[in-house]
mmCIF file of C-alpha atoms in Angstrom:
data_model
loop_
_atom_site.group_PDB
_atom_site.id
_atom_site.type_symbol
_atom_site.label_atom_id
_atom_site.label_comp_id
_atom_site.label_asym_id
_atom_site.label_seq_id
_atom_site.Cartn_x
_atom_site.Cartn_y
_atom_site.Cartn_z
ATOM 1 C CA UNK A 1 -11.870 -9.451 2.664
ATOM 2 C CA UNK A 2 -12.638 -13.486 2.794
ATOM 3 C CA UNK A 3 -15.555 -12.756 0.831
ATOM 4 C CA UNK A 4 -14.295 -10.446 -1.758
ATOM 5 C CA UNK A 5 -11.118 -12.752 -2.773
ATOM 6 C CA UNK A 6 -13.792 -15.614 -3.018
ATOM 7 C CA UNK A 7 -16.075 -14.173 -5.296
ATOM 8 C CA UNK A 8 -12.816 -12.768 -7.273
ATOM 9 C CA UNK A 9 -11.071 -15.838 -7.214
ATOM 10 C CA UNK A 10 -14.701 -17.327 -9.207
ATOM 11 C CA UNK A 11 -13.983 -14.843 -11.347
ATOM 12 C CA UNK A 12 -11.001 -15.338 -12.258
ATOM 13 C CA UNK A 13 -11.947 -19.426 -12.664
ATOM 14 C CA UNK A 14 -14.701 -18.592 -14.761
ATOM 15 C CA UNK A 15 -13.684 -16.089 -17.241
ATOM 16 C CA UNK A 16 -10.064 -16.455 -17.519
ATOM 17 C CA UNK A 17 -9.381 -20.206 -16.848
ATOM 18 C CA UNK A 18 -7.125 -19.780 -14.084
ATOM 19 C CA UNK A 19 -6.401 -22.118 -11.995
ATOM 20 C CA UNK A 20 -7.337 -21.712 -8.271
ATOM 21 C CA UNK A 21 -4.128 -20.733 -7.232
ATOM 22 C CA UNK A 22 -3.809 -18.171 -9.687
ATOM 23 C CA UNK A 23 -7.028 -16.898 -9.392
ATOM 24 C CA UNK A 24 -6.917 -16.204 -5.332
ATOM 25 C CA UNK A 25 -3.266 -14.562 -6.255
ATOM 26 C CA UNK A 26 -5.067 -12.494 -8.638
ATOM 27 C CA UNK A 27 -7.513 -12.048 -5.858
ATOM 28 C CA UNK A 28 -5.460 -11.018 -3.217
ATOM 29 C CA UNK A 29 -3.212 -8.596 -5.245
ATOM 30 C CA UNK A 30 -6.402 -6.385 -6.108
ATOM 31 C CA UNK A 31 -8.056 -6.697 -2.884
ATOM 32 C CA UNK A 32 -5.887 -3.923 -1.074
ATOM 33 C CA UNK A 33 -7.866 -0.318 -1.578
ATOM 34 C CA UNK A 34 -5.344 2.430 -2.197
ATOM 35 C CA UNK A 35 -5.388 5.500 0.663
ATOM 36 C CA UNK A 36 -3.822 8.315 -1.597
ATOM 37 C CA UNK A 37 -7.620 7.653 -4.196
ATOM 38 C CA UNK A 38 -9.246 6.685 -0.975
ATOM 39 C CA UNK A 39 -8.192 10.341 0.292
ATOM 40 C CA UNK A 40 -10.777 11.617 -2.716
ATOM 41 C CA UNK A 41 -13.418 10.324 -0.868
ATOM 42 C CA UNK A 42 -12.007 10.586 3.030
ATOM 43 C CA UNK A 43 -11.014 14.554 2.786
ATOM 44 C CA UNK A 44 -14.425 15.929 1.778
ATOM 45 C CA UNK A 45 -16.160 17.059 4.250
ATOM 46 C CA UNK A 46 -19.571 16.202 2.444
ATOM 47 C CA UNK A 47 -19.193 12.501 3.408
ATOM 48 C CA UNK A 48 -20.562 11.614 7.082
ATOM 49 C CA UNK A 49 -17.551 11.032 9.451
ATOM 50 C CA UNK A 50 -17.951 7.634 10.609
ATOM 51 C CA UNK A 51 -17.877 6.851 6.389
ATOM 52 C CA UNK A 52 -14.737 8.615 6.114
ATOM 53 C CA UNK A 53 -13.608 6.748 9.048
ATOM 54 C CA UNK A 54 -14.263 3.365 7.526
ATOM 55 C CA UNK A 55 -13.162 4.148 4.615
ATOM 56 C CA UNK A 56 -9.837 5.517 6.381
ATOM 57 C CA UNK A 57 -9.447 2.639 8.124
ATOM 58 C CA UNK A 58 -10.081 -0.427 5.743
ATOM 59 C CA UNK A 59 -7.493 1.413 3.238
ATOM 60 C CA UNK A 60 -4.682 1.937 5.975
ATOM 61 C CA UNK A 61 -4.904 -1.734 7.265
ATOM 62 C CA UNK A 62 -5.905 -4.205 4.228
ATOM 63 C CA UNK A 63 -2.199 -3.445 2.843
ATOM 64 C CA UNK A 64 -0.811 -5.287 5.364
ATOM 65 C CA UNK A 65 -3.922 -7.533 5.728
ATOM 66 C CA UNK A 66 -3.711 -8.763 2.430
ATOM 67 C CA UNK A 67 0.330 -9.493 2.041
ATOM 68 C CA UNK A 68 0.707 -12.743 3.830
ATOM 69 C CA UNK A 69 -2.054 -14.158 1.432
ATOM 70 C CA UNK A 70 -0.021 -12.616 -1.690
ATOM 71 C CA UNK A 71 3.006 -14.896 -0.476
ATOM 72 C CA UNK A 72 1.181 -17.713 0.459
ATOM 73 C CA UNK A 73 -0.298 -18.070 -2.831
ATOM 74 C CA UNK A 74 2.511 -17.106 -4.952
ATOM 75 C CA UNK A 75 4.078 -20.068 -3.459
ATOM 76 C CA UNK A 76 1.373 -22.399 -4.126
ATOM 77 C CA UNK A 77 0.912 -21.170 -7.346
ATOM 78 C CA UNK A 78 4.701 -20.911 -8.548
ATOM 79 C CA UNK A 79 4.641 -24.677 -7.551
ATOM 80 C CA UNK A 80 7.215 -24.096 -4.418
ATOM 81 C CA UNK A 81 7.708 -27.378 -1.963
ATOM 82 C CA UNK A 82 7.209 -24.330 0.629
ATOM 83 C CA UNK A 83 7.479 -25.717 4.308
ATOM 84 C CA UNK A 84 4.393 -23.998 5.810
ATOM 85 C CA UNK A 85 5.958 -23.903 9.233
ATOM 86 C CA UNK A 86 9.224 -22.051 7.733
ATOM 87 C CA UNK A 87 7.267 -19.604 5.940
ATOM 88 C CA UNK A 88 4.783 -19.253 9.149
ATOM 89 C CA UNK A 89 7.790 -18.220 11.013
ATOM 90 C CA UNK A 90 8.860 -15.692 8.061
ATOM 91 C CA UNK A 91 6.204 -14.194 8.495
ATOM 92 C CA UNK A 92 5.711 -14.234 12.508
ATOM 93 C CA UNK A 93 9.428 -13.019 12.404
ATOM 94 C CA UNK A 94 8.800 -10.045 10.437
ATOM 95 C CA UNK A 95 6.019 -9.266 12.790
ATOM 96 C CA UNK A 96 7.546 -9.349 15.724
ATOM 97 C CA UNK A 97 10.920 -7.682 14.748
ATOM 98 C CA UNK A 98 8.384 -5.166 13.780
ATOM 99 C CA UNK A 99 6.946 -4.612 17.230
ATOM 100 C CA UNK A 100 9.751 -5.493 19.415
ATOM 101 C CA UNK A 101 12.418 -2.818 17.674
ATOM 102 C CA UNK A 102 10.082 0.166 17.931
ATOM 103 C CA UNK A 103 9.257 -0.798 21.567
ATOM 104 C CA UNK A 104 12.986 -1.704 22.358
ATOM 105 C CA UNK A 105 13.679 1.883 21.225
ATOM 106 C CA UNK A 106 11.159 3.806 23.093
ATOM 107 C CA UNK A 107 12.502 2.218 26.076
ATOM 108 C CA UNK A 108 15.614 3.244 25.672
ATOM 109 C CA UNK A 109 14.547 6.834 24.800
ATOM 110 C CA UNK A 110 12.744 6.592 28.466
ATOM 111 C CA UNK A 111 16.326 6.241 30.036
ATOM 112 C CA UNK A 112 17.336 9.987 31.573
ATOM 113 C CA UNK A 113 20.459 10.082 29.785
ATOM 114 C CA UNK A 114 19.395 9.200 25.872
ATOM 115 C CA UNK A 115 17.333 11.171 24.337
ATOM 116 C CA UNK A 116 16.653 12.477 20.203
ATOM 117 C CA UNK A 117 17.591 15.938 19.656
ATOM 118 C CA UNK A 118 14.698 18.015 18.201
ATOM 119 C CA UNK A 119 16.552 18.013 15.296
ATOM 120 C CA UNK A 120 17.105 14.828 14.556
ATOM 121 C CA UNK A 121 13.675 13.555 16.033
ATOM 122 C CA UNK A 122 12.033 13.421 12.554
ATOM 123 C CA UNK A 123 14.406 10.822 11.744
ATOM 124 C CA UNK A 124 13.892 8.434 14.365
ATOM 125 C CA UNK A 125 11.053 6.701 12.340
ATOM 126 C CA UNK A 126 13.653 6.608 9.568
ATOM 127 C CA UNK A 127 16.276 4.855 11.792
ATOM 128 C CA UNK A 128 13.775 2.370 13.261
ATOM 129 C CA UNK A 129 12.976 1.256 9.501
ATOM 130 C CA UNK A 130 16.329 1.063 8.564
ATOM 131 C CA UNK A 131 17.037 -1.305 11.812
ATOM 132 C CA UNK A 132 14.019 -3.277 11.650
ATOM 133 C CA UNK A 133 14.842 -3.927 7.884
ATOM 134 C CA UNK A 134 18.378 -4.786 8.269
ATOM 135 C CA UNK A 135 17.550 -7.246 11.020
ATOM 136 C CA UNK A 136 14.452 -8.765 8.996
ATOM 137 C CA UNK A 137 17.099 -9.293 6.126
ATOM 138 C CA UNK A 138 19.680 -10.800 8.086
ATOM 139 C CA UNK A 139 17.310 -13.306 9.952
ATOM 140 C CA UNK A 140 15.417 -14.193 6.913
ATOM 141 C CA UNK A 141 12.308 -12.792 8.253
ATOM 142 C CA UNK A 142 9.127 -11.256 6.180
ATOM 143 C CA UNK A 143 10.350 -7.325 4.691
ATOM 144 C CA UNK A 144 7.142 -6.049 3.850
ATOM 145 C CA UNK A 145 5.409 -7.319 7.226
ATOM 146 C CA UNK A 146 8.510 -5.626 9.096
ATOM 147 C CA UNK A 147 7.749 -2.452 7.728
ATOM 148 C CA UNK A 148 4.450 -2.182 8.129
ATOM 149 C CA UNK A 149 4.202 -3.578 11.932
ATOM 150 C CA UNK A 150 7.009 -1.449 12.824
ATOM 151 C CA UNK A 151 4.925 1.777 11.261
ATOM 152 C CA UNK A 152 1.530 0.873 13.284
ATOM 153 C CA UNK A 153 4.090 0.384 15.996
ATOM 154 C CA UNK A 154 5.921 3.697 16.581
ATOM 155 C CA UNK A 155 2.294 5.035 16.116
ATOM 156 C CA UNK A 156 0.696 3.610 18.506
ATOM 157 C CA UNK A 157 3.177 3.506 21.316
ATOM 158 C CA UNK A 158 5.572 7.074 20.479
ATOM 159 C CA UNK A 159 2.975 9.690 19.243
ATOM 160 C CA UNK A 160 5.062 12.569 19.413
ATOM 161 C CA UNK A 161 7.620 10.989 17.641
ATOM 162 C CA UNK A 162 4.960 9.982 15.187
ATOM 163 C CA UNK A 163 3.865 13.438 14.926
ATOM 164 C CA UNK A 164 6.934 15.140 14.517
ATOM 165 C CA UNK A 165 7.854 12.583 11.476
ATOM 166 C CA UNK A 166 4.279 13.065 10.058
ATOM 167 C CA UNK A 167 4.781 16.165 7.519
ATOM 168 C CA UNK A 168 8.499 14.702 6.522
ATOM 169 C CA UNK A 169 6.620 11.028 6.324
ATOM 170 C CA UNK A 170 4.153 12.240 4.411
ATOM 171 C CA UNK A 171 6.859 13.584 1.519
ATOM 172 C CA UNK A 172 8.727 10.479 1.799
ATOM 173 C CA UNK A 173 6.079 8.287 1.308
ATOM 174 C CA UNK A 174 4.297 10.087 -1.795
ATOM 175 C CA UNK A 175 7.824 9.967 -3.775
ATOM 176 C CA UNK A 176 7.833 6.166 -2.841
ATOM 177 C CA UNK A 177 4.453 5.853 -4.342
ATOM 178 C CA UNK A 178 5.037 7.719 -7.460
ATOM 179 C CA UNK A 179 8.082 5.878 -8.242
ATOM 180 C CA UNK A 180 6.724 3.044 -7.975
ATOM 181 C CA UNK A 181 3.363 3.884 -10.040
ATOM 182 C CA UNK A 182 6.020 5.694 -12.397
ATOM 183 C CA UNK A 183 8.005 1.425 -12.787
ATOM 184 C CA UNK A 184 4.058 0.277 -13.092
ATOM 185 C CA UNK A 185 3.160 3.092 -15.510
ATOM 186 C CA UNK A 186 5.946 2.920 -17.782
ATOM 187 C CA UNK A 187 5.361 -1.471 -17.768
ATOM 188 C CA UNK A 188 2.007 -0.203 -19.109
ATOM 189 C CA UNK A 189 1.688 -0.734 -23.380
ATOM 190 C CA UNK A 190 -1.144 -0.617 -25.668
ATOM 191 C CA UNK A 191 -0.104 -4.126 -26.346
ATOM 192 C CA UNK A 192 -0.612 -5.379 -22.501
ATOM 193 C CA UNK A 193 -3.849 -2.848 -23.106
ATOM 194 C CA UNK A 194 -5.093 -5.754 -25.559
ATOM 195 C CA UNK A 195 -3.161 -8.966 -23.809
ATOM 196 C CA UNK A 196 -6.216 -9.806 -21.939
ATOM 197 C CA UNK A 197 -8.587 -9.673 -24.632
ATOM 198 C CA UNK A 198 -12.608 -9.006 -23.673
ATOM 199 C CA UNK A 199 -12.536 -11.843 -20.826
ATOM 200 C CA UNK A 200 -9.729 -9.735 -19.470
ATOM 201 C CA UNK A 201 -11.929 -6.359 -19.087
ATOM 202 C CA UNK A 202 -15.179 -8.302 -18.184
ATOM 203 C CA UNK A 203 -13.263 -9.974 -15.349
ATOM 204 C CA UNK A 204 -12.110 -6.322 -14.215
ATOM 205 C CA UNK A 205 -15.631 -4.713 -14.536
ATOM 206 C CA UNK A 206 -16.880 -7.437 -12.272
ATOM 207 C CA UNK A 207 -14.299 -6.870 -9.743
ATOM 208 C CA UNK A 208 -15.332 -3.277 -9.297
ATOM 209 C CA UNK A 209 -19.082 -3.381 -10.224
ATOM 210 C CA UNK A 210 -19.880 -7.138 -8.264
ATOM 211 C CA UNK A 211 -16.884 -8.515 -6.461
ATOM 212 C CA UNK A 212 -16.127 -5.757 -3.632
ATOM 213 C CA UNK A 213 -19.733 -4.122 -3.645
ATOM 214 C CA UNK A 214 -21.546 -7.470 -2.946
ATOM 215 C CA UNK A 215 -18.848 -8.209 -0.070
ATOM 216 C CA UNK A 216 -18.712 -5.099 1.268
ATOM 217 C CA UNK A 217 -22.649 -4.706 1.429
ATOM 218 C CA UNK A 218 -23.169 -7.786 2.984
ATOM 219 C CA UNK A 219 -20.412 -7.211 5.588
ATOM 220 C CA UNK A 220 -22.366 -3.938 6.620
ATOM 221 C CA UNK A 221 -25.753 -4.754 6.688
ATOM 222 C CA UNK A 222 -26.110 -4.236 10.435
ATOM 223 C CA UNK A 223 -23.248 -1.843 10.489
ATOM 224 C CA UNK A 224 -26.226 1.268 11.254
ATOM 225 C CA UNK A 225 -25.001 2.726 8.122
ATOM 226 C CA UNK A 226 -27.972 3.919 6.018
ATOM 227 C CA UNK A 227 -27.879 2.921 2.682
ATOM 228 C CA UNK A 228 -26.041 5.415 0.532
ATOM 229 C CA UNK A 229 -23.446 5.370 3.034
ATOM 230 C CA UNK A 230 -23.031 1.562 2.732
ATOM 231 C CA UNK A 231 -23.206 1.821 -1.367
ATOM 232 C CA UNK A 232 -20.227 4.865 -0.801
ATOM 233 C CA UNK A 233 -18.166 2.345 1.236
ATOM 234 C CA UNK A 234 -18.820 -0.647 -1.237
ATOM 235 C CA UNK A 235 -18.196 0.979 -4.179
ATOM 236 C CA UNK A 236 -15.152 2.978 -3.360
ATOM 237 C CA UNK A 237 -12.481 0.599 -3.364
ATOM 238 C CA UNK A 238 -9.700 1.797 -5.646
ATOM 239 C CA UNK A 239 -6.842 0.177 -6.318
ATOM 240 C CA UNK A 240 -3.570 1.553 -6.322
ATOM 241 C CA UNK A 241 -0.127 1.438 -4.945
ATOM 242 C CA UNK A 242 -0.554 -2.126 -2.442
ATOM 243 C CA UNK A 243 -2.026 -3.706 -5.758
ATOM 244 C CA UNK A 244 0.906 -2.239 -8.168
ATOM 245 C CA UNK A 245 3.720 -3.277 -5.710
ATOM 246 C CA UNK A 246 2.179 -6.638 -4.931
ATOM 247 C CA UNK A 247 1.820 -6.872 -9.023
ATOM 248 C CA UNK A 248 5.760 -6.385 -9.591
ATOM 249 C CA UNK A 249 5.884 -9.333 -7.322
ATOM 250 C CA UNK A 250 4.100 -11.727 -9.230
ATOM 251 C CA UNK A 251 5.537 -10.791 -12.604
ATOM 252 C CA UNK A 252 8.894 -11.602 -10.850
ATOM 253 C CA UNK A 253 7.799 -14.520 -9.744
ATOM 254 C CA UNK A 254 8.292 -18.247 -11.064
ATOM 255 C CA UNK A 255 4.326 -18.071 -11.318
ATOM 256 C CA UNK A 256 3.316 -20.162 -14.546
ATOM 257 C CA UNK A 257 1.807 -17.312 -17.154
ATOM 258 C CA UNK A 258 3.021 -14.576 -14.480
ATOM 259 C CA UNK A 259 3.136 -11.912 -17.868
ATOM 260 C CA UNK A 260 -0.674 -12.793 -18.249
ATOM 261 C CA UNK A 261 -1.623 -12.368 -14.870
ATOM 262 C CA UNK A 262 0.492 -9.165 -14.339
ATOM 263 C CA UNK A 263 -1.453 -8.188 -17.446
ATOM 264 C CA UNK A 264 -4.709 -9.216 -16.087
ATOM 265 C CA UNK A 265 -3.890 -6.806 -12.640
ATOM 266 C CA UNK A 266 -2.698 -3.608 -14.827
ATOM 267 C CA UNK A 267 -5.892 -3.233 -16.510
ATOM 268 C CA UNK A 268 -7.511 -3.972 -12.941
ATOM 269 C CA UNK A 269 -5.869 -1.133 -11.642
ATOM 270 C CA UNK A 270 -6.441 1.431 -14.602
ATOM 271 C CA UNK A 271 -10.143 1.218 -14.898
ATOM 272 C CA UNK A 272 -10.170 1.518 -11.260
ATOM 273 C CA UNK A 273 -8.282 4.273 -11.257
ATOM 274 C CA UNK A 274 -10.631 5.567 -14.336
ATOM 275 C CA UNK A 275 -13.725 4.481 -12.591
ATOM 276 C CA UNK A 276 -13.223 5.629 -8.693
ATOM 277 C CA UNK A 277 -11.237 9.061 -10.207
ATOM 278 C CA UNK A 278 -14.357 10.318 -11.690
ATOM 279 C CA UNK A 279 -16.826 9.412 -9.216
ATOM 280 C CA UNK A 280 -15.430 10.516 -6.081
ATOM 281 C CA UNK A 281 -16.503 14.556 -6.750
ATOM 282 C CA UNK A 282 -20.225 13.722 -7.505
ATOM 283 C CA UNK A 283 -20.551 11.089 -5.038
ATOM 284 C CA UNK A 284 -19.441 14.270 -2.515
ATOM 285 C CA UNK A 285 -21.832 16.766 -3.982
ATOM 286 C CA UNK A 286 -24.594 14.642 -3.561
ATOM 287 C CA UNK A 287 -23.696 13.971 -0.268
ATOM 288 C CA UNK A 288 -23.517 17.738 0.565
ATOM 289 C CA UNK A 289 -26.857 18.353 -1.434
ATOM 290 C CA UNK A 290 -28.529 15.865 0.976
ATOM 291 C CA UNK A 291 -27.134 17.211 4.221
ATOM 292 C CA UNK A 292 -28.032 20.818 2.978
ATOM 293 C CA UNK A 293 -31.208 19.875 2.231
ATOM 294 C CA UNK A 294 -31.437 17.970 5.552
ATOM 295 C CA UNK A 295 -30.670 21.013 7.281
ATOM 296 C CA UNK A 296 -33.949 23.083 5.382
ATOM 297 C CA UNK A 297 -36.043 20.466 6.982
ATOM 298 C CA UNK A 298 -34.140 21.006 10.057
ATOM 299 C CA UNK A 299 -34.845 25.080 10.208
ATOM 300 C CA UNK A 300 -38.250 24.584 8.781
ATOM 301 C CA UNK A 301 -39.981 22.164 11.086
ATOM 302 C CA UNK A 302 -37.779 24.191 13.851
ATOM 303 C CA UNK A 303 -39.483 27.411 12.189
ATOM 304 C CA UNK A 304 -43.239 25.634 12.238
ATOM 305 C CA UNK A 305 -42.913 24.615 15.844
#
């Protein structure tokens, strides 16, 4: 990720005349890769496993990853007086009501005489959040981070209580995500089409064509992926529903040109939905021509021997 928001943020310098802040904003609100268009690319079988395992990963962590640098530089960029220490402890707040809640209830389903009927046991996730976001609100600590620790939380440490929420999560979370890309979709105008002007697209291009792919291949050079596995991993990055939310939050922001840079992230996030939409099918056939024609060589030098 370090490299990818620098060479975005030089993008944004260079072609759009942002200043730094508001180019590693930029930066870190398009950095995020979405796991529902990720999911294009992870649930065909085609792709090798330990590529659909990267990919699986990066895309469920880098939400979270990438949100403390979104605030950080909306405050530096909006011109806040932010006390660094006060907004450390936002966030470290949020992080550890995150954990501690999800762990404070498993103990106490441990006891002999508490325990979630069947029922009901879907919801515990759902009453967890609803705590752990109450709490964050009322002792000023960070939402988003919250949420997200206390999800990897009650997955790592109650998996049948993760499992039974699963198919119900699942629901929940895909009507959260359209809603929200419905909000993005219906900000979305020919006229903030043709805001940006050329600069605008040529900064986007280079974010999916230069930005991620020269990060990405450079971070896996010695990863023992072969090479079309590390082009499928550097080139798939689409952005979606981290990089819409995280948009809403600058163009609510105090952010100097915040309509322009808002601007700048929707057409981000349409051509990569355009571009990473229509390549995830071929990228799997030729995956599953090459292992099939793998396996010929297999049988045949089997058959000559």
């Amino acid at each position: 990720m370090p490299l990818t928001l620098a060479v975005s943020a030089v993008l944004g310098v260079w072609l759009l005349g942002l200043s730094w802040p508001q180019a590693l904003l930029v930066a870190a609100v398009l950095a995020p890769t979405d796991p529902v268009f990720a999911s294009a690319i992870v649930g065909r079988k085609e792709i090798p496993a330990r590529t659909r395992s990267l990919l699986n990963v990066e895309s469920g962590l880098n939400d979270g990853l990438a949100l403390p640098l979104v605030l950080v530089f909306l405050a530096v960029a909006s011109g806040q007086r932010t006390d660094p220490w006060a907004l450390a402890g936002e966030l470290l707040l949020g992080i550890a009501l995150g954990v501690g809640i999800p762990v404070l209830v498993r103990l106490l389903f441990a006891l002999p005489f508490i325990t979630a009927t069947p029922l009901y046991a879907t919801l515990t996730p759902v009453a967890v959040g609803l705590l752990t976001f109450g709490l964050a609100h009322q002792l000023d600590g960070n939402l988003y981070l919250a949420a997200f620790a206390s999800g990897i939380t009650i997955a790592s440490i109650a998996p049948q209580t993760r499992d039974a929420f699963h198919e119900f999560g699942e629901l929940v979370s895909e009507l959260v995500k359209l809603l929200a890309i419905l909000v993005f979709g219906a900000l979305i105008s020919p006229a903030i089409l043709g805001d940006v002007g050329l600069p605008g697209y040529l900064f986007a291009i280079l974010l999916l064509v230069l930005a991620r792919p020269v990060a990405v291949g450079v971070a896996l050079l010695r990863s023992g992926l072969d090479r079309w596995e590390r082009l499928t991993v550097a080139w798939f990055g689409p952005k979606g529903f981290a990089s819409v939310l995280y948009g809403l939050l600058v163009l609510d922001s105090a952010v100097p040109e915040a309509g322009m840079l808002f601007h700048v992230i929707v057409v981000a996030v349409v051509l990569s939905i355009v571009a990473h939409s229509s390549t995830d099918v071929p990228i799997a056939d030729a995956f599953g021509r090459r292992s099939a024609r793998e396996d010929r060589e297999q049988r045949a030098v089997v058959d000559t021997a």
